mmCIF file of C-alpha atoms in Angstrom:
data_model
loop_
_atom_site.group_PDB
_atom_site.id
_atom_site.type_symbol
_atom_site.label_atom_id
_atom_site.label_comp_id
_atom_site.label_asym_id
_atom_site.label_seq_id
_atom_site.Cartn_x
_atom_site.Cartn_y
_atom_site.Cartn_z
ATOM 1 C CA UNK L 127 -57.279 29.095 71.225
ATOM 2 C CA UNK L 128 -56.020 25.902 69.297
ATOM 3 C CA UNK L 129 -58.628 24.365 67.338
ATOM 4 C CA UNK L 130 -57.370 20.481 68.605
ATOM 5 C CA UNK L 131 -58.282 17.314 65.988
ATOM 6 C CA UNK L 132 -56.020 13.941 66.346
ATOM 7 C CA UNK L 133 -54.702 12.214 64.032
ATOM 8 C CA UNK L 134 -52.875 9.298 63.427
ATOM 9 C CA UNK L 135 -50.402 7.646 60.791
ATOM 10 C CA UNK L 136 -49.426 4.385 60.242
ATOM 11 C CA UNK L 137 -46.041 3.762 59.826
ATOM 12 C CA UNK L 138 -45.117 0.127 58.952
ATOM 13 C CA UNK L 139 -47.954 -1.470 60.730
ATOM 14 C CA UNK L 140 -47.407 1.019 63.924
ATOM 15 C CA UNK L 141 -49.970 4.154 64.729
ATOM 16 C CA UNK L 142 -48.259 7.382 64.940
ATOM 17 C CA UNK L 143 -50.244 9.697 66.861
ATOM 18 C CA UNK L 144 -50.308 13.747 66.296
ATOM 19 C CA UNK L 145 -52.348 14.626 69.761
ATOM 20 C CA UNK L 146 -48.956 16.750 70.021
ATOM 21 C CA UNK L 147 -47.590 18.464 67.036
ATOM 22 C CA UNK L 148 -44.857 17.243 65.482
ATOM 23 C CA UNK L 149 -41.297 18.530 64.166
ATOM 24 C CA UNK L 150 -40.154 17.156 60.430
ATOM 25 C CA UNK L 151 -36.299 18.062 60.537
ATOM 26 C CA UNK L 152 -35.130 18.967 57.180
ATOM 27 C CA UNK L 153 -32.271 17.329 55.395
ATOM 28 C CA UNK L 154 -31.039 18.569 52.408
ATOM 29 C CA UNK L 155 -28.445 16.834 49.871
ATOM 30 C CA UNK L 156 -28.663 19.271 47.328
ATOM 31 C CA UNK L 157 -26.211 22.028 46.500
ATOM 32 C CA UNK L 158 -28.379 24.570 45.814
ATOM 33 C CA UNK L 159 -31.018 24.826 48.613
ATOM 34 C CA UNK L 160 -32.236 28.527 49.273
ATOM 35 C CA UNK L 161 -30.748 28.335 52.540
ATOM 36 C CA UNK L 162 -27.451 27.702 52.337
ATOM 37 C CA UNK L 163 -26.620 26.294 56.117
ATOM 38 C CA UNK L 164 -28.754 23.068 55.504
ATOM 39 C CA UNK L 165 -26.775 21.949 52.425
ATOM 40 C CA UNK L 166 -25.236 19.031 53.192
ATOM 41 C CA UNK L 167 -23.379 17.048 50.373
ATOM 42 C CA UNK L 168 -20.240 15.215 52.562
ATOM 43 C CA UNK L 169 -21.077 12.059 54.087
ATOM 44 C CA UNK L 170 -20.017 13.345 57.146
ATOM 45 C CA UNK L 171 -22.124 16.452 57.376
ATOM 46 C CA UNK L 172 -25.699 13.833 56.222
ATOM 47 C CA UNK L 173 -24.509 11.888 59.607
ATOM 48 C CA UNK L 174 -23.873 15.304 62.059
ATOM 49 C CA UNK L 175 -27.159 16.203 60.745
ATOM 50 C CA UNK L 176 -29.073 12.646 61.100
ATOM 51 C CA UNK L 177 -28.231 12.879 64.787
ATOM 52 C CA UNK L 178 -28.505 16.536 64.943
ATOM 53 C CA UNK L 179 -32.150 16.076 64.371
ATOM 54 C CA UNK L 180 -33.051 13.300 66.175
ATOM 55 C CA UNK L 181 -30.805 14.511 69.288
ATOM 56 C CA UNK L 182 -32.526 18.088 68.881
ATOM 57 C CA UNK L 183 -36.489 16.413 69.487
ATOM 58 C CA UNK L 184 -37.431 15.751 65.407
ATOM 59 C CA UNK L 185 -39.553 12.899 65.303
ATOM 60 C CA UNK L 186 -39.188 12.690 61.431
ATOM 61 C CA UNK L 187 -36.330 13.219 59.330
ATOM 62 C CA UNK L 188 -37.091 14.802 55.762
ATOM 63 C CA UNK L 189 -34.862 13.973 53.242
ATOM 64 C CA UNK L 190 -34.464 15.817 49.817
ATOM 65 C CA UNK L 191 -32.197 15.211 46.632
ATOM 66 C CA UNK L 192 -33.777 18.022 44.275
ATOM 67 C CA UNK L 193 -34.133 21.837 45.194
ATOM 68 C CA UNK L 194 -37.818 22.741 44.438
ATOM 69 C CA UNK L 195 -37.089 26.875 45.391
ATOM 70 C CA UNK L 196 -38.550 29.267 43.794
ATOM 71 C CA UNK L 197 -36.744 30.041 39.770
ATOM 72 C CA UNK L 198 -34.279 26.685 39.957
ATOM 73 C CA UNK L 199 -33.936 24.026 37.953
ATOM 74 C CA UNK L 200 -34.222 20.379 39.021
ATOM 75 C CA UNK L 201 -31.895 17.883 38.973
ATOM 76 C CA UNK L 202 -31.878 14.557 36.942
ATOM 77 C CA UNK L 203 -34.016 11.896 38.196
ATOM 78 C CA UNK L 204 -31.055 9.536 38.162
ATOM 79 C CA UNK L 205 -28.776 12.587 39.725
ATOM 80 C CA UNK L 206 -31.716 12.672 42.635
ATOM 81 C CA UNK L 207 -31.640 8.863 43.053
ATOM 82 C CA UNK L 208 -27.991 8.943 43.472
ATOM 83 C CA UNK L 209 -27.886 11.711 45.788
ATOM 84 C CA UNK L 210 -30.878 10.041 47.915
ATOM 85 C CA UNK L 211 -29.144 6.229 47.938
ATOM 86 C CA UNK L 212 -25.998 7.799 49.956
ATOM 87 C CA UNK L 213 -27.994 10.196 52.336
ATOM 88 C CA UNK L 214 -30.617 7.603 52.982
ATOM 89 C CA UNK L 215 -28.001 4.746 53.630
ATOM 90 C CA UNK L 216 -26.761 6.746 56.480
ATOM 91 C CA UNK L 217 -30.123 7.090 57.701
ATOM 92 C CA UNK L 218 -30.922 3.858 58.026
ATOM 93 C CA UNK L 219 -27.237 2.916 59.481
ATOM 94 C CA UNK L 220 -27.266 5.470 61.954
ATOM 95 C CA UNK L 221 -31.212 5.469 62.590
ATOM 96 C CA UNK L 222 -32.464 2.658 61.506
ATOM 97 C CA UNK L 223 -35.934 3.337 63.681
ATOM 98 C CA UNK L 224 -36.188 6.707 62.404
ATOM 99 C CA UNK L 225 -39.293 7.697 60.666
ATOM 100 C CA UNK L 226 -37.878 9.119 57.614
ATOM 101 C CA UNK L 227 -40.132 11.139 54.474
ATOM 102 C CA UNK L 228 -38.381 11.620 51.021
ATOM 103 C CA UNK L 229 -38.879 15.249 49.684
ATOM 104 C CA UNK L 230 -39.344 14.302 45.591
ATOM 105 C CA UNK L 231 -42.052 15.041 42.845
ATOM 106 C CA UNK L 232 -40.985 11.753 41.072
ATOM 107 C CA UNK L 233 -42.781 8.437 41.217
ATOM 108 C CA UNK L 234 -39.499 6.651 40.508
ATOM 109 C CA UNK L 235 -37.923 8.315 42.892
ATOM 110 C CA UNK L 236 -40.728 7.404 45.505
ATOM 111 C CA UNK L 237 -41.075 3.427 44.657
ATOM 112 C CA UNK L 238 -37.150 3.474 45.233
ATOM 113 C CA UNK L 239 -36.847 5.357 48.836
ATOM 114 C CA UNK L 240 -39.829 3.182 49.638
ATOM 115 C CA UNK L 241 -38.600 -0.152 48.532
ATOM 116 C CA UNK L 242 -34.837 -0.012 48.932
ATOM 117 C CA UNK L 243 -34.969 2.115 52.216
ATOM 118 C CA UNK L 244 -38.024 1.192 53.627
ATOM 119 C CA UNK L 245 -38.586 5.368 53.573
ATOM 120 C CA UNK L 246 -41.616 6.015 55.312
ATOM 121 C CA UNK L 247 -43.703 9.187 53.917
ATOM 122 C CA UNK L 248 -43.708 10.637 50.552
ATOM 123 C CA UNK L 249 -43.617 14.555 50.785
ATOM 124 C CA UNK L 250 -44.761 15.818 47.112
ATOM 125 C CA UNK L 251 -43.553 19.505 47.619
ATOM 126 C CA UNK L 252 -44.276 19.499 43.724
ATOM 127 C CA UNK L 253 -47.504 18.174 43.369
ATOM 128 C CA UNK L 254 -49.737 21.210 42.885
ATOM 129 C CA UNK L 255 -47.290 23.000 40.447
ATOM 130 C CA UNK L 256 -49.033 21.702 37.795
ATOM 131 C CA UNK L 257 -52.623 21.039 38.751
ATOM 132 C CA UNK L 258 -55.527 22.388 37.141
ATOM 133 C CA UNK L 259 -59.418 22.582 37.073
ATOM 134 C CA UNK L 260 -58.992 20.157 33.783
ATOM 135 C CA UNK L 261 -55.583 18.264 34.832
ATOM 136 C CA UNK L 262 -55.228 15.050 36.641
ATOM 137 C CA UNK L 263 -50.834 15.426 36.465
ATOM 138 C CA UNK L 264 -50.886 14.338 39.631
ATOM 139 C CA UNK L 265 -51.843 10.613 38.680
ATOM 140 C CA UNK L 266 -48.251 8.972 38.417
ATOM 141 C CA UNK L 267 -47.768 10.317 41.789
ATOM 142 C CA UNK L 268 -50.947 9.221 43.258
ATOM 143 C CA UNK L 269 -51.114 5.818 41.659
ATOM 144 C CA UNK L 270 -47.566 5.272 43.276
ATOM 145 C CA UNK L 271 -48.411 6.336 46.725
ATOM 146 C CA UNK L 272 -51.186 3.990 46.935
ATOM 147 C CA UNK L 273 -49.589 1.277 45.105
ATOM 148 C CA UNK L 274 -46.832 1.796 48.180
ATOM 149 C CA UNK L 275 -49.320 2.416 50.828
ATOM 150 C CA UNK L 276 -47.370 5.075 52.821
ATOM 151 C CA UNK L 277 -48.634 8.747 54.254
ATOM 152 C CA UNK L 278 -48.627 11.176 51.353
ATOM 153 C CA UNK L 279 -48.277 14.492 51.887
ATOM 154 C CA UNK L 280 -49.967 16.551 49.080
ATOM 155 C CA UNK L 281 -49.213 19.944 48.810
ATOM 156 C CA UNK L 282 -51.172 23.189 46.994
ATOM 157 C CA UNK L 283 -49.424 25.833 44.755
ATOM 158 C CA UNK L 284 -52.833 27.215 44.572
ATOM 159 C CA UNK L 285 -52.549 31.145 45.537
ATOM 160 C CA UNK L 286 -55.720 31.633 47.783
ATOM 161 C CA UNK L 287 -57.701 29.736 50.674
ATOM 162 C CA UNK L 288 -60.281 29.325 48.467
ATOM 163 C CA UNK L 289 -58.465 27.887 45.679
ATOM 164 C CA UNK L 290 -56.636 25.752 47.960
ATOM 165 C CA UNK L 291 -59.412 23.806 49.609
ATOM 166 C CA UNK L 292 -60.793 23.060 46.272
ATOM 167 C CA UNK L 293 -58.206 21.467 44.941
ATOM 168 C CA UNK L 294 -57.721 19.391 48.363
ATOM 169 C CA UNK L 295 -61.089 18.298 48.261
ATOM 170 C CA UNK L 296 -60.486 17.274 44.384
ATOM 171 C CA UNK L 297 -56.914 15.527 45.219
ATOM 172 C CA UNK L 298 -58.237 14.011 48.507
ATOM 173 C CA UNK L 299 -61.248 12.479 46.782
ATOM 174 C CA UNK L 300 -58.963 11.566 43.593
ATOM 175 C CA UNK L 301 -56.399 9.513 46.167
ATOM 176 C CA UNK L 302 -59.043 8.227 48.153
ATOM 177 C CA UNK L 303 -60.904 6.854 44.954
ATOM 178 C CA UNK L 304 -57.233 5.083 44.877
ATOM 179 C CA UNK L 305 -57.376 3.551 48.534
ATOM 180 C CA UNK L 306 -54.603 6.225 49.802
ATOM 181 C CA UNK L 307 -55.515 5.659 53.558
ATOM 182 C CA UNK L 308 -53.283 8.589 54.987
ATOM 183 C CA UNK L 309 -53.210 11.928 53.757
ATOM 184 C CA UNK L 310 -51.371 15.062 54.923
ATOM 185 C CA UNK L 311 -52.169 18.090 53.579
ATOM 186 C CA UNK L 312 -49.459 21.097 52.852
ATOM 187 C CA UNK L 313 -50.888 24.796 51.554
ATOM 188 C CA UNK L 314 -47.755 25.452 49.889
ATOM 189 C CA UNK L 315 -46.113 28.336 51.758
ATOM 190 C CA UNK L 316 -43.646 29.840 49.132
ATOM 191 C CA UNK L 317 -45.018 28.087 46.004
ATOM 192 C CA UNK L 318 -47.420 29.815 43.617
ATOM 193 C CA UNK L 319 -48.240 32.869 46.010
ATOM 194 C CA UNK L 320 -47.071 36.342 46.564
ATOM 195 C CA UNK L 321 -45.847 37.628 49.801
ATOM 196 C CA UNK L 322 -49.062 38.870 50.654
ATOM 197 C CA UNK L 323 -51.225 35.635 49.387
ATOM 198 C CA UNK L 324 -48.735 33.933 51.480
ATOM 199 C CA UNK L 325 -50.010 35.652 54.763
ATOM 200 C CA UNK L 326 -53.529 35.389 53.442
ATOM 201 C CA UNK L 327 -53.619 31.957 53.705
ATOM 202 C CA UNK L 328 -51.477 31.587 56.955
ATOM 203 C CA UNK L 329 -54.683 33.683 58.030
ATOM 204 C CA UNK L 330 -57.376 31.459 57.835
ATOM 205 C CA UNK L 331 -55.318 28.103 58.283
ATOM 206 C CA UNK L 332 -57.938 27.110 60.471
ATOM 207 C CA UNK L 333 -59.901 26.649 57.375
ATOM 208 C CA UNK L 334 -58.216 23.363 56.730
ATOM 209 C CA UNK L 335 -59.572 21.861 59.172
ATOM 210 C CA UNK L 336 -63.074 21.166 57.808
ATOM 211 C CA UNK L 337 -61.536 18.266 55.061
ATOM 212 C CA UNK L 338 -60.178 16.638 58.588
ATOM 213 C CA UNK L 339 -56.556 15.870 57.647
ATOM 214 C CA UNK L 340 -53.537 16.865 59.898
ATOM 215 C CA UNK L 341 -52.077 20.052 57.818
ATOM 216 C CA UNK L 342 -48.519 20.425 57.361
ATOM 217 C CA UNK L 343 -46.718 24.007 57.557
ATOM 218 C CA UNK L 344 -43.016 24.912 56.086
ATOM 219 C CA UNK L 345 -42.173 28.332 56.447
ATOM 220 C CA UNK L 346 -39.276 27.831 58.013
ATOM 221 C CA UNK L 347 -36.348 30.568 56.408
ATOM 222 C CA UNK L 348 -38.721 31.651 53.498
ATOM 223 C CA UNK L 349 -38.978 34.556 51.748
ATOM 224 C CA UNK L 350 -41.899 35.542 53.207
ATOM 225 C CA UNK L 351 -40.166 35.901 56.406
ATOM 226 C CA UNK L 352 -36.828 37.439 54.863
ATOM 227 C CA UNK L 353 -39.153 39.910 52.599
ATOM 228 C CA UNK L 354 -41.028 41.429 55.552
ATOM 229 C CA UNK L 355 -37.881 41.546 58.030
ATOM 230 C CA UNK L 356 -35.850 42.433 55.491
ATOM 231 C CA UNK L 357 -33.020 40.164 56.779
ATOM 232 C CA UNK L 358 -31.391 36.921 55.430
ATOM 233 C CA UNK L 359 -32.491 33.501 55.516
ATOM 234 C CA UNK L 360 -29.710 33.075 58.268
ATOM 235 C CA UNK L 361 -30.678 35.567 60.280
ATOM 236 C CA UNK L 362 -34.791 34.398 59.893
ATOM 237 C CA UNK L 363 -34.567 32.236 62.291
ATOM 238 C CA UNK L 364 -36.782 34.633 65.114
ATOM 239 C CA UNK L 365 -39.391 35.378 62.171
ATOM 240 C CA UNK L 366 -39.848 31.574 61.726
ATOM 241 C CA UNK L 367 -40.501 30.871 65.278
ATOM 242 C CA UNK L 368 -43.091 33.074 65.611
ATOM 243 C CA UNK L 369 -44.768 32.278 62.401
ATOM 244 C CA UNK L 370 -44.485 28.310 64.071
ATOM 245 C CA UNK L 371 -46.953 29.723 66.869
ATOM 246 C CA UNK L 372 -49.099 31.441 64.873
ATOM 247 C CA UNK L 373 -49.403 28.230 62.594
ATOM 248 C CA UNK L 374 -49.965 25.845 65.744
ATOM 249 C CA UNK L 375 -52.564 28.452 67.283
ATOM 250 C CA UNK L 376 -54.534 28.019 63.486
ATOM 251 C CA UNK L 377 -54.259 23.805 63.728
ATOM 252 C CA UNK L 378 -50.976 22.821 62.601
ATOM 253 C CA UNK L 379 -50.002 19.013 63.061
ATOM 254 C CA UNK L 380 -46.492 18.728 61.589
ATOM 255 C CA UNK L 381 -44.237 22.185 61.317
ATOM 256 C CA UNK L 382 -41.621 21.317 58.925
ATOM 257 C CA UNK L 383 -38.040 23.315 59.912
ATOM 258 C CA UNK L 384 -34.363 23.633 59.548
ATOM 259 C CA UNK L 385 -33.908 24.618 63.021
ATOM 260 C CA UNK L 386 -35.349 21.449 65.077
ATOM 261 C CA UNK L 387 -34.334 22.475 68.642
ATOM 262 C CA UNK L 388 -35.980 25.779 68.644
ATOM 263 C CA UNK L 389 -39.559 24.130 66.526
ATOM 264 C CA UNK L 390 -39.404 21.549 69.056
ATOM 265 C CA UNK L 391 -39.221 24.157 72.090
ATOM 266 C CA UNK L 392 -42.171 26.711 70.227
ATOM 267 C CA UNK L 393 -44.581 23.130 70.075
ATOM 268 C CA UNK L 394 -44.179 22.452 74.200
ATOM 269 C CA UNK L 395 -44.727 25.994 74.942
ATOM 270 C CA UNK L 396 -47.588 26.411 73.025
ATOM 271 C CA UNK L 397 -49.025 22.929 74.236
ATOM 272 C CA UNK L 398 -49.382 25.078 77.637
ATOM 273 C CA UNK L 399 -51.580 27.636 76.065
ATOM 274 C CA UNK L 400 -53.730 26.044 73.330
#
């Protein structure tokens, strides 16, 4: 059975409710992405993929400029702006009502998508990499966010449930102390854990649900899909759909995905049994 909390966010003024789980469509401008079938660098392929999304069910459209996978190497910040200013444009000219989240570690980068675009949520897929017990790195970031006033979505690279919640409940307390207002919290599938630390935490999601935040899950085409199946990313899509239910079952609010149509499908059906 589900374990059911609501949530809301507020998105320019308006309340976004999560009594229904919802699907962040990935968009990727970047030319190195670990799955190669979301890259999309043309103009033309950012628009098929704008509508793709929002045709498909997505009700938010996540856009990143700067591959965080596993063993790469970042791109300039000014490269990231760049590649961000022409895939967000089309956003906002083809959707302008869409609500959109910018994938980036960089406060720059975040004050820009938020000012120029009127960008909506900042998802910090780096902002545990660095983190420790004696470590505030994460300051820039979090002084920028609540400078802003938009969601956040804070993210773990720590390796086990236990390590995770505690540095939630430090980063939590550290952005509250700030007057962040809305807070989304990611464990990090695919960053900082091992295959099997991976499933150890998918586990006991549940567990997240005592700092009473909606939780965020992306495991959509990851390794530790591909590593158990032994199959592609392409060919993960199956593995990822039924890691979705298991995620929703443990409390999931937002499932973050390449493959919108099919998330979209896996939240109704589950609505009907938890």
């Amino acid at each position: 059975m589900r374990l059911i909390m609501y949530y809301t966010l507020n998105i320019n003024g308006g309340l976004m409710s999560l009594d229904r789980p919802k699907v962040m469509g990935i968009l990727n401008v970047t030319p190195d992405s670990f799955y190669a079938d979301s890259r999309m660098r043309e103009e033309s392929q950012v628009r098929e993929r704008v509508w793709a999304i929002v045709s498909e069910g997505g009700d938010i459209i996540d856009v990143g400029a700067c591959s965080t996978r596993p063993g790469g190497r970042p791109v300039s910040q000014r490269k990231e702006m760049e590649r961000l200013r022409m895939a967000l444009s089309i956003v906002r000219r083809e959707r302008p009502q869409a609500v959109v989240s910018v994938d980036t570690f960089r406060p720059d980068v975040a004050r820009m998508a938020v000012e120029e675009f009127g960008v909506n949520i900042i998802n910090d897929v780096g902002s545990g990499a660095d983190a420790t017990e004696d470590s505030l790195s994460l300051g820039p970031m979090m002084d920028m966010v609540s400078y802003l006033r938009v969601p956040y979505i804070l993210t773990s690279h720590q390796p086990t449930m236990e390590q995770t919640l505690m540095f939630f409940a430090r980063y939590v307390q550290e952005l509250r102390d700030r007057g962040q207002k809305d807070i989304i919290i990611d464990p990090g599938f695919g960053f900082g854990k091992t295959l099997e630390q991976n499933y150890a935490v998918l586990s006991c999601l549940v567990q997240l649900q005592v700092l009473e935040l909606p939780v965020l899950v992306g495991v959509s085409r990851k390794s530790m899909i591909t590593g158990v199946l032994g199959c592609s990313a392409s060919e993960a899509l199956n593995g990822t759909t039924a890691l979705h239910a298991v995620a929703l079952m443990k409390g999931a609010s937002i499932l973050r995905a390449h493959d919108v149509r099919e998330a979209v499908e896996c939240c109704k059906l589950a609505g009907r049994v938890f």
